[in-house]
Short mmCIF file of C-alpha atoms in Angstrom, two decimals:
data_model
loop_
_atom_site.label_atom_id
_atom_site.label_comp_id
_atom_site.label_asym_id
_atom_site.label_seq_id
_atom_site.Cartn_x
_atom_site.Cartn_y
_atom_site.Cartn_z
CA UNK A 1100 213.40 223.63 93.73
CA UNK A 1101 211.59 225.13 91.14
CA UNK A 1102 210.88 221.68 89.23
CA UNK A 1103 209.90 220.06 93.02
CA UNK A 1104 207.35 223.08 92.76
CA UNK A 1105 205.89 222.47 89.71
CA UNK A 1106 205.52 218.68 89.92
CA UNK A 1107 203.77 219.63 93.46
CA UNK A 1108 201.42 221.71 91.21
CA UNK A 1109 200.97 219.15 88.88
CA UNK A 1110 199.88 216.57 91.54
CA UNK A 1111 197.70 219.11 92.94
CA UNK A 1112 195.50 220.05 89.69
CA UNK A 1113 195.34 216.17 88.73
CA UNK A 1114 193.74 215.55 92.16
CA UNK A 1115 191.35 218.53 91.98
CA UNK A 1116 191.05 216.80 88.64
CA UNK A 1117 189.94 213.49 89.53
CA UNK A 1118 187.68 214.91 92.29
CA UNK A 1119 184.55 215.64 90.32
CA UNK A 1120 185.29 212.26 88.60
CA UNK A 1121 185.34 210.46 92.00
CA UNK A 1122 181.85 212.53 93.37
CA UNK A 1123 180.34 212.10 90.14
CA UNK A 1124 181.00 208.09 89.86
CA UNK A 1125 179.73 207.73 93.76
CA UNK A 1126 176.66 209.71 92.13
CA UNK A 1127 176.17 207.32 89.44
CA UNK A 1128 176.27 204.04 92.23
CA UNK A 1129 174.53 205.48 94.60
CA UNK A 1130 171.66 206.11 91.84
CA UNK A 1131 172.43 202.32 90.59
CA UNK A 1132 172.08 201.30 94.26
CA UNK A 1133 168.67 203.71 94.35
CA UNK A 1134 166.90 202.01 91.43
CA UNK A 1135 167.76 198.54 92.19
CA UNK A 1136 166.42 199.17 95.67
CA UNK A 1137 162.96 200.27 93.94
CA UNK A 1138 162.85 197.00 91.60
CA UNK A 1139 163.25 194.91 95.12
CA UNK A 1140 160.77 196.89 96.39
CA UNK A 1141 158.15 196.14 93.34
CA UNK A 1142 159.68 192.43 92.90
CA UNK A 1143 158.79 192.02 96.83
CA UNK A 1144 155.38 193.27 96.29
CA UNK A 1145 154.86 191.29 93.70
CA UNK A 1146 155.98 187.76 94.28
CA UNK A 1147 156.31 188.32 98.26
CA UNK A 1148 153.01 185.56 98.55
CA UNK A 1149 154.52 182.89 96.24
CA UNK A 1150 157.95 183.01 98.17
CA UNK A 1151 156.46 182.55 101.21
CA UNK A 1152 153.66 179.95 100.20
CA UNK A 1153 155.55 177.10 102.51
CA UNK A 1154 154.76 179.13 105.27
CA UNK A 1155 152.03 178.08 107.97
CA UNK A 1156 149.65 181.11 108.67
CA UNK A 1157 149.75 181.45 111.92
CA UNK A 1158 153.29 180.48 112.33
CA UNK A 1159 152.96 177.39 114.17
CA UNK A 1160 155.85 178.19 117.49
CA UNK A 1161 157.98 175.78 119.80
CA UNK A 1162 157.29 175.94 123.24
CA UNK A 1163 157.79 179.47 124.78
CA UNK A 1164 156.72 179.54 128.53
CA UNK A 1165 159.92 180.26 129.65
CA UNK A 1166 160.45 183.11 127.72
CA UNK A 1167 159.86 187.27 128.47
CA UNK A 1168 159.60 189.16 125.49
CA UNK A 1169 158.90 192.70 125.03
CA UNK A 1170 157.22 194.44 122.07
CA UNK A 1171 157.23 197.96 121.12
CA UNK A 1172 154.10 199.06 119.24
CA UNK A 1173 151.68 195.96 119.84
CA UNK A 1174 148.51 197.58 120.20
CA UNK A 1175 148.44 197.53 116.42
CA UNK A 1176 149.55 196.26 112.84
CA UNK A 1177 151.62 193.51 113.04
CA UNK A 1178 152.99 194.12 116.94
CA UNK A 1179 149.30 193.15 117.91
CA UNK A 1180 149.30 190.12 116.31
CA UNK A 1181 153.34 189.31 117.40
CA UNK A 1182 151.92 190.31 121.19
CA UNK A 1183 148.71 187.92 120.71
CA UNK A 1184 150.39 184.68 119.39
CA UNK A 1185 153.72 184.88 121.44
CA UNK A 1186 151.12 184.49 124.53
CA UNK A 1187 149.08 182.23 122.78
CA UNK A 1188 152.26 180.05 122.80
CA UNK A 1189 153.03 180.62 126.71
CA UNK A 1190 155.24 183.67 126.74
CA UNK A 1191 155.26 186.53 129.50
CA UNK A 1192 154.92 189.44 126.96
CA UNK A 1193 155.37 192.83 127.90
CA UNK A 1194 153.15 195.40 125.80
CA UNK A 1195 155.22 198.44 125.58
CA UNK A 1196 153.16 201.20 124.29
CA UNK A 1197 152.07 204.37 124.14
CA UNK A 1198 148.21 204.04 124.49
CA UNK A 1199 148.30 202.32 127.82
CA UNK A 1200 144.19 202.33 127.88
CA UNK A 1201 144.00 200.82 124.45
CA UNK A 1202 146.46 197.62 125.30
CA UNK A 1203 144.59 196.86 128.65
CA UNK A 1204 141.16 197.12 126.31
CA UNK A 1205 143.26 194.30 123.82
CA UNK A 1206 144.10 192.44 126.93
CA UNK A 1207 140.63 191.90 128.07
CA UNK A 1208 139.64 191.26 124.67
CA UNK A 1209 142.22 188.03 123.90
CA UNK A 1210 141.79 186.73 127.69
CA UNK A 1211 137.91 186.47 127.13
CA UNK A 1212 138.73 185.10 123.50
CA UNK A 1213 141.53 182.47 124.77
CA UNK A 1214 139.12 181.78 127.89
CA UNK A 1215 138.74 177.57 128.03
CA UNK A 1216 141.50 176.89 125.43
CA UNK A 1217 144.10 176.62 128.35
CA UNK A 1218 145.92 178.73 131.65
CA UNK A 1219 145.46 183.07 131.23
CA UNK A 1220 147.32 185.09 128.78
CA UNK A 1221 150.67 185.97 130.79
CA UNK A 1222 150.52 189.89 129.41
CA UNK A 1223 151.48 193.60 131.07
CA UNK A 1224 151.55 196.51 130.19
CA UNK A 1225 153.95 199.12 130.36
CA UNK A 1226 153.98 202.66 129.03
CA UNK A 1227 156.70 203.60 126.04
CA UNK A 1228 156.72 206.75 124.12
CA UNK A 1229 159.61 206.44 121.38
CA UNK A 1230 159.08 210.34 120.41
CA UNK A 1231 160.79 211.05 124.09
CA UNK A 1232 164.05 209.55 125.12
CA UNK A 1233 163.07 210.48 128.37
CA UNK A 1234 160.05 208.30 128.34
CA UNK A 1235 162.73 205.50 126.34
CA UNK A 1236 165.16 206.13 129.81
CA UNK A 1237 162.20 205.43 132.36
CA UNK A 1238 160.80 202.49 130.86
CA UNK A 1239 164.36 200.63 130.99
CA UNK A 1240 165.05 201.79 134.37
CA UNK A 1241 161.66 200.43 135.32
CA UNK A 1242 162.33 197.16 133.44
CA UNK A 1243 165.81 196.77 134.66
CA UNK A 1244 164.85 197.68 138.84
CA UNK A 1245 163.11 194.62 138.57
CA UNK A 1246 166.29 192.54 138.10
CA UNK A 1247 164.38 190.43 136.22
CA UNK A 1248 165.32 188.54 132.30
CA UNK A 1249 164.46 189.73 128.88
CA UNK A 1250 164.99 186.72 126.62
CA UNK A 1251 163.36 188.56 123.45
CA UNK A 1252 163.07 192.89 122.82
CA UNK A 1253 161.05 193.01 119.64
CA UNK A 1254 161.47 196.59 118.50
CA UNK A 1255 158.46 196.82 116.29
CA UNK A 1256 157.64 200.04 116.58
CA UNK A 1257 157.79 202.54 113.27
CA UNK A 1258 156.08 205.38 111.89
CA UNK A 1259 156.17 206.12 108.10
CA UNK A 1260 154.05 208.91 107.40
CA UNK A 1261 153.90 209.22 103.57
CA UNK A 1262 153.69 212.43 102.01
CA UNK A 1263 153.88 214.27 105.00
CA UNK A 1264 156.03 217.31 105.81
CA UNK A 1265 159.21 216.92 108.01
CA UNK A 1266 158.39 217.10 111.84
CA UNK A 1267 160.98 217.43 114.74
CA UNK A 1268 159.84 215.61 117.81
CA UNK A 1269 160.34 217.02 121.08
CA UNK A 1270 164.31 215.73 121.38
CA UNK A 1271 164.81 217.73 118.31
CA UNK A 1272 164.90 215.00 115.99
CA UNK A 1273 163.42 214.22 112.50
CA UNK A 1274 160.40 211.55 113.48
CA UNK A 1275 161.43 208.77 111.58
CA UNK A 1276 165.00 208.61 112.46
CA UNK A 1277 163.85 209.03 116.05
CA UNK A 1278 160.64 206.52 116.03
CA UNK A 1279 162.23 203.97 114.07
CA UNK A 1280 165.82 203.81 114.72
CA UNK A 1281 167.54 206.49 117.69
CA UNK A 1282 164.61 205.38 120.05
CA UNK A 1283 164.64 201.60 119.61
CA UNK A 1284 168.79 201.66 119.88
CA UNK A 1285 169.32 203.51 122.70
CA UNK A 1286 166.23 200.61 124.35
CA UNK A 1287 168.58 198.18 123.27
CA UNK A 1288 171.87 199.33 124.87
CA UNK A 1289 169.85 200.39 128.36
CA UNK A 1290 168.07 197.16 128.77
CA UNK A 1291 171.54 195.19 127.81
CA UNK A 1292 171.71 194.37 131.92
CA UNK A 1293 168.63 192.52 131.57
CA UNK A 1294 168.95 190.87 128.14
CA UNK A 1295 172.55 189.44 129.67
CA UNK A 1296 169.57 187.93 132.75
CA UNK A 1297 167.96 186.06 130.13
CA UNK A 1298 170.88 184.56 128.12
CA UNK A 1299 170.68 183.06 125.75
CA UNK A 1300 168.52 186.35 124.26
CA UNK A 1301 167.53 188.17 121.14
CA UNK A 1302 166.99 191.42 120.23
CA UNK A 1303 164.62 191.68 117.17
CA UNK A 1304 164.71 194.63 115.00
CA UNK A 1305 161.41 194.51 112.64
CA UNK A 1306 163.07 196.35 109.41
CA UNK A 1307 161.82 197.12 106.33
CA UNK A 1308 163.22 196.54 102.35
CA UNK A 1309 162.78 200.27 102.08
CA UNK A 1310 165.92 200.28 103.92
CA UNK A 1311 167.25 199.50 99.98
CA UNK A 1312 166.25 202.91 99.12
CA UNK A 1313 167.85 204.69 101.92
CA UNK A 1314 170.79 206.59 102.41
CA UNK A 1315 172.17 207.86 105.63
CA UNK A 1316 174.65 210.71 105.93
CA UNK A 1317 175.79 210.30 109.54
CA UNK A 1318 176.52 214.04 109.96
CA UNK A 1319 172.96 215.25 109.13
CA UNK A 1320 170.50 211.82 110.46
CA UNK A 1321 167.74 214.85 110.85
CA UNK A 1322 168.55 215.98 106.76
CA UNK A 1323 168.47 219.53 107.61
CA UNK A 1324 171.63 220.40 105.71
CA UNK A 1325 170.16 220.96 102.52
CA UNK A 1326 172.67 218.15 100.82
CA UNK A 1327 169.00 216.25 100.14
CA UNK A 1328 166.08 217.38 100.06
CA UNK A 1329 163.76 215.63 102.76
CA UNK A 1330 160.68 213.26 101.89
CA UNK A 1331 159.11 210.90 103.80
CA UNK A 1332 160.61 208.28 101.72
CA UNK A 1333 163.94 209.54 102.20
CA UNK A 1334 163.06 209.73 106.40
CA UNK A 1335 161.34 206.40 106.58
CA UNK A 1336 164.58 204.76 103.58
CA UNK A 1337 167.43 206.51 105.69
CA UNK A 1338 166.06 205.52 109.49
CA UNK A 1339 165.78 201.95 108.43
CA UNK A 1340 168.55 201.57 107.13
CA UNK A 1341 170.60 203.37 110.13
CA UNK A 1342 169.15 200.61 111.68
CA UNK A 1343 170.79 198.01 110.26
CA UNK A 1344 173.94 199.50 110.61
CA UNK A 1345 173.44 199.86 114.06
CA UNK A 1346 172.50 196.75 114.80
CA UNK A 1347 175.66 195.30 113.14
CA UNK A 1348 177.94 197.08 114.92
CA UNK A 1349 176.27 195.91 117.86
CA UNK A 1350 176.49 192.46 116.97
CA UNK A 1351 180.24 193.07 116.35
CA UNK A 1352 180.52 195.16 119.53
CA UNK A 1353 178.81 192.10 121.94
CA UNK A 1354 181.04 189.24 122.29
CA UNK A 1355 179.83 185.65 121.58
CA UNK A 1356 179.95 184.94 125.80
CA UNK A 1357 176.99 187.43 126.02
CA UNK A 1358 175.04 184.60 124.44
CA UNK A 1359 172.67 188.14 122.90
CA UNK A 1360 171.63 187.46 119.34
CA UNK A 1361 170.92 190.88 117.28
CA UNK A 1362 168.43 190.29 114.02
CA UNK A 1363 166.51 192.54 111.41
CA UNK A 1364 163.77 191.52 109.51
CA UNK A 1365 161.60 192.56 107.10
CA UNK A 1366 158.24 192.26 107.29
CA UNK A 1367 157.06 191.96 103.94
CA UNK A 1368 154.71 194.86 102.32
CA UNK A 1369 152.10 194.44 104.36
CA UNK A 1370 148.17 196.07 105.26
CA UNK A 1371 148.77 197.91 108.25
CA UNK A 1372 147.87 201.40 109.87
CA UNK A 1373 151.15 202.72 108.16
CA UNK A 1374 148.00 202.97 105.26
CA UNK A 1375 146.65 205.29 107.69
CA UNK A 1376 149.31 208.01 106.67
CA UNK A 1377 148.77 207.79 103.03
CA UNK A 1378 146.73 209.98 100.68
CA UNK A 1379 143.32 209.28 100.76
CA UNK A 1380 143.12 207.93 96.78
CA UNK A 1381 146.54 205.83 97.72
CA UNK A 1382 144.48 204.32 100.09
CA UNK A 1383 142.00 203.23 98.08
CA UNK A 1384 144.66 201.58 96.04
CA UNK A 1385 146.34 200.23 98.67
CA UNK A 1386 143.56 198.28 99.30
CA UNK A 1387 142.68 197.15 95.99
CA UNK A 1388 145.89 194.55 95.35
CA UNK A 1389 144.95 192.22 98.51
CA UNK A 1390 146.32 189.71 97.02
CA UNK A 1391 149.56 190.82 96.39
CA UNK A 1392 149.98 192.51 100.40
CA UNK A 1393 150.43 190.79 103.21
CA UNK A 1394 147.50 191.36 106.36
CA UNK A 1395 148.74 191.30 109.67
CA UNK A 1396 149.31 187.36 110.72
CA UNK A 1397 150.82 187.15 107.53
CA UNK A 1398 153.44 189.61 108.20
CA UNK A 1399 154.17 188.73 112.05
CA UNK A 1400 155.65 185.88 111.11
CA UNK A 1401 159.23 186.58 109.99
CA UNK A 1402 158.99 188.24 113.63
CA UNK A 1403 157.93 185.40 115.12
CA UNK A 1404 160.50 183.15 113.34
CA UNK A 1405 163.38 185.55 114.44
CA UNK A 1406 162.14 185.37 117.77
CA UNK A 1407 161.43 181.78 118.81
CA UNK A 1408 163.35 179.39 115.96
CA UNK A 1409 166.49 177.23 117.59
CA UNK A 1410 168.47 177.91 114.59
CA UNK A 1411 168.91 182.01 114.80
CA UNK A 1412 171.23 182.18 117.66
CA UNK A 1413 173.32 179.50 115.79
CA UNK A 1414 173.56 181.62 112.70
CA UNK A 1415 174.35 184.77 114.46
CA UNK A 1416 177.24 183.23 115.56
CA UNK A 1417 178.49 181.68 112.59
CA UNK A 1418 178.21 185.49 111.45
CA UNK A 1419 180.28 186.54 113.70
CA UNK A 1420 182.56 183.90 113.50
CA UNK A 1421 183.37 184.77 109.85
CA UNK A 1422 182.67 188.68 110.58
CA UNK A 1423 180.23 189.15 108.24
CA UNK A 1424 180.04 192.73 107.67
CA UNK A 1425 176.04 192.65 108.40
CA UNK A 1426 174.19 191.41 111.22
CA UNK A 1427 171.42 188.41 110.39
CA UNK A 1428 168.78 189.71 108.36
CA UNK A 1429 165.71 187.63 107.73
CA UNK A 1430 163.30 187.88 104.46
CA UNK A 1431 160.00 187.88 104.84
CA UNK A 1432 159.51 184.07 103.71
CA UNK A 1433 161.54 183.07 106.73
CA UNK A 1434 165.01 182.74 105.06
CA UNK A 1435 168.32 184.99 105.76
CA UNK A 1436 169.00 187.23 103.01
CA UNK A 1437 171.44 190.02 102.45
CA UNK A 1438 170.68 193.60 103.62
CA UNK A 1439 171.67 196.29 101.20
CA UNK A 1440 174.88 197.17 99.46
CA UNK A 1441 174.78 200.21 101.37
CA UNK A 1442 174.20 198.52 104.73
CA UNK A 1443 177.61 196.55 104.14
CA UNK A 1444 179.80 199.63 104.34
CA UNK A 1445 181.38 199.25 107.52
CA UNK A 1446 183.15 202.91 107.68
CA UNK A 1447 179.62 204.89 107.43
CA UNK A 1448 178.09 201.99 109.98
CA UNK A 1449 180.71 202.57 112.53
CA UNK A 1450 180.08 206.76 112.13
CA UNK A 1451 176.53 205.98 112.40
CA UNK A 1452 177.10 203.78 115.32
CA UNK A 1453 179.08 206.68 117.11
CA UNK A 1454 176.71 209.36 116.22
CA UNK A 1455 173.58 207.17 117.74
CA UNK A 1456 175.27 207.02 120.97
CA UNK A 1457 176.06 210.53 121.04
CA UNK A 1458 172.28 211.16 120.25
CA UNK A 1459 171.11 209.92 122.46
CA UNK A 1460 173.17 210.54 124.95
CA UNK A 1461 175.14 207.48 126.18
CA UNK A 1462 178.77 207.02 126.74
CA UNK A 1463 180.94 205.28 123.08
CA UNK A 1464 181.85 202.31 125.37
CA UNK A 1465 178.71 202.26 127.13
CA UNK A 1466 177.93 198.52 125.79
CA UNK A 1467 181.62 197.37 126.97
CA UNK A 1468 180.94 198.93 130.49
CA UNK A 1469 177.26 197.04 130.75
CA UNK A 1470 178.79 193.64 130.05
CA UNK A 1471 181.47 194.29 132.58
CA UNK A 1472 178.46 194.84 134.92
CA UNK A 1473 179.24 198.20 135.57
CA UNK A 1474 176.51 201.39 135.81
CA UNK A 1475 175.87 204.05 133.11
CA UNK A 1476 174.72 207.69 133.41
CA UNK A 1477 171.92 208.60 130.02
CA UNK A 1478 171.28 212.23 129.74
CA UNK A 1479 167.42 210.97 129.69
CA UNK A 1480 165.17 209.82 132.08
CA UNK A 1481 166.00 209.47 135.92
CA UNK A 1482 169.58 208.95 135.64
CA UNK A 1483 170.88 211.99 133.97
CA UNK A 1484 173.57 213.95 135.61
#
């Protein structure tokens, strides 16, 4: 008995032991991970032109005039230009926006500008506020009333407001995680009734390769705990990269009969109004390197190549097929790449999954139960209990 006790002892003070070890050696790789994000972010920066050099600017796009997409954030940035040039190319795009005024203004502006060059822009508008879930709720339950298809959701949407203290939005939730990744997954799960309408369908979620420098403790998404101390580069890192964990667990979770393609890109670094949130001498400099930062056009088109090209739906299901831990993730130059090291770790994807959905407030098998056809209660917007 009394040597059963000691060797329990023993075991006990060798595992208290090797705990430090353990926490102090996922330190050390999650600092390895940390710096080798911030070398992909400079390497991006400065080489992103030369990689993409075989790229057409505009992206030149197949035939689209079948096709309903809608895009988050399009009155601006890089959503303006994905808005313009997907109805350039024939498609009924929905603006989904915030500034309701502004889009209509943008409207009248392109139809005057594409006036002779061929039939009238096919673009709405419809109001979308991603700092309430409420406002999230309504829009889908408008969208989805209509019984009509979604063949492409481009969540494009994002704040990253650099150097700014942390603010809560009205749901309670740090901005960034809310903006940029609660907001734009629970869109994707309500409007999954009208993305099966349109099948074969995509839903597009415009990353960033900040997402290399973000970590996301599923237990505190609003980093309130104290474990880290909040920045806006550990906001903006951590919500795009709970994106992409999302997003593969959605891929996972929607079987291949769905014929619903999930995809994250990146961008690029590009000259947008995310400037608009830096310091004012940071925006000086921001705007002294044109050369090495993409404008606009130039970064729509990973977008618009995740949205339109044949070939994407093919390799989401070769994905898939091999269960890749990660869903398709496209580079800025048009290729797939790999997301992070971090956004391969299934365990923390599937707690972040869960967590989202109880965020939010929909039911864990509430994708299951929309394929099936059946009806879901959201404790936002019109249909909450």
């Amino acid at each position: 008995m009394a040597n059963e006790e000691a060797e329990k002892k023993k075991n006990t003070t060798s595992s208290e032991a090797k705990q430090p070890l353990k926490t102090a050696k996922k330190k050390a790789l999650g600092c390895m991970e940390w710096l080798r994000g911030w070398f992909y972010l400079v390497y991006e920066m400065l080489f992103q032109r030369i990689l993409a050099s075989h790229l057409q600017n505009p992206m030149p796009l197949p035939p689209i005039n079948d096709l309903t997409c809608i895009v988050t954030g399009s009155t601006s940035g890089i959503g303006r230009e994905i808005a313009r040039q997907l109805a350039e190319a024939g498609a009924h795009v929905v603006m989904a926006v915030r500034s309701t005024n502004r889009a209509q203004e943008l409207i009248r502006k392109w139809q005057e500008e594409w006036s002779g060059k061929g039939l009238p822009l096919n673009i709405e508008v419809m109001e979308l506020d991603l700092l309430s879930l409420d406002s999230v709720a309504r829009f889908a339950e408008a969208w989805n009333a209509r019984m009509a298809p979604v063949h492409v959701l481009i969540n494009n949407a994002g704040i990253f407001s650099i150097g700014e203290p942390q603010r809560f939005s009205k749901d309670g939730y740090e901005e960034h995680m809310q903006v940029n990744h609660l907001a734009p997954a629970m869109l994707s799960i309500l409007l999954l009734p009208s993305l099966i309408r349109g099948s074969p369908s995509r839903i597009i979620n415009v990353n960033s390769t900040m997402h290399y420098v973000g970590f996301v403790d599923p237990e505190d998404m609003n980093v309130v705990s104290g474990k880290r101390k909040y920045t806006s580069v550990v906001g903006y890192g951590g919500s795009k990269l709970a994106q992409i964990m999302f997003s593969s667990i959605l891929h996972k979770r929607l079987p291949a009969e769905s014929g619903i393609s999930v995809v994250c890109n990146t961008p690029g670094i590009v000259l947008t109004n995310v400037a608009r949130d830096l310091p004012k001498f940071l925006q000086v400099g921001y705007r002294l390197i044109p050369y090495f930062i993409f404008n606009a056009e130039e970064g729509s088109r990973s977008t618009l190549f995740a949205a339109t090209d044949p070939q994407i739906s093919e390799y989401c299901e070769m994905l898939k097929a091999d269960d890749w831990p990660v869903c398709a993730y496209i580079s800025h130059d048009c290729r797939p790449t790999n997301a992070s090291e971090e956004a391969h770790n299934i365990e923390t994807s599937y707690k972040v999954w869960e967590k989202t959905l109880e965020l939010v407030g929909l039911p864990s098998d509430a994708v299951e139960r929309l394929i099936e056809g059946e009806e879901i209660k959201c404790r936002y917007g019109n249909s909450q209990e």
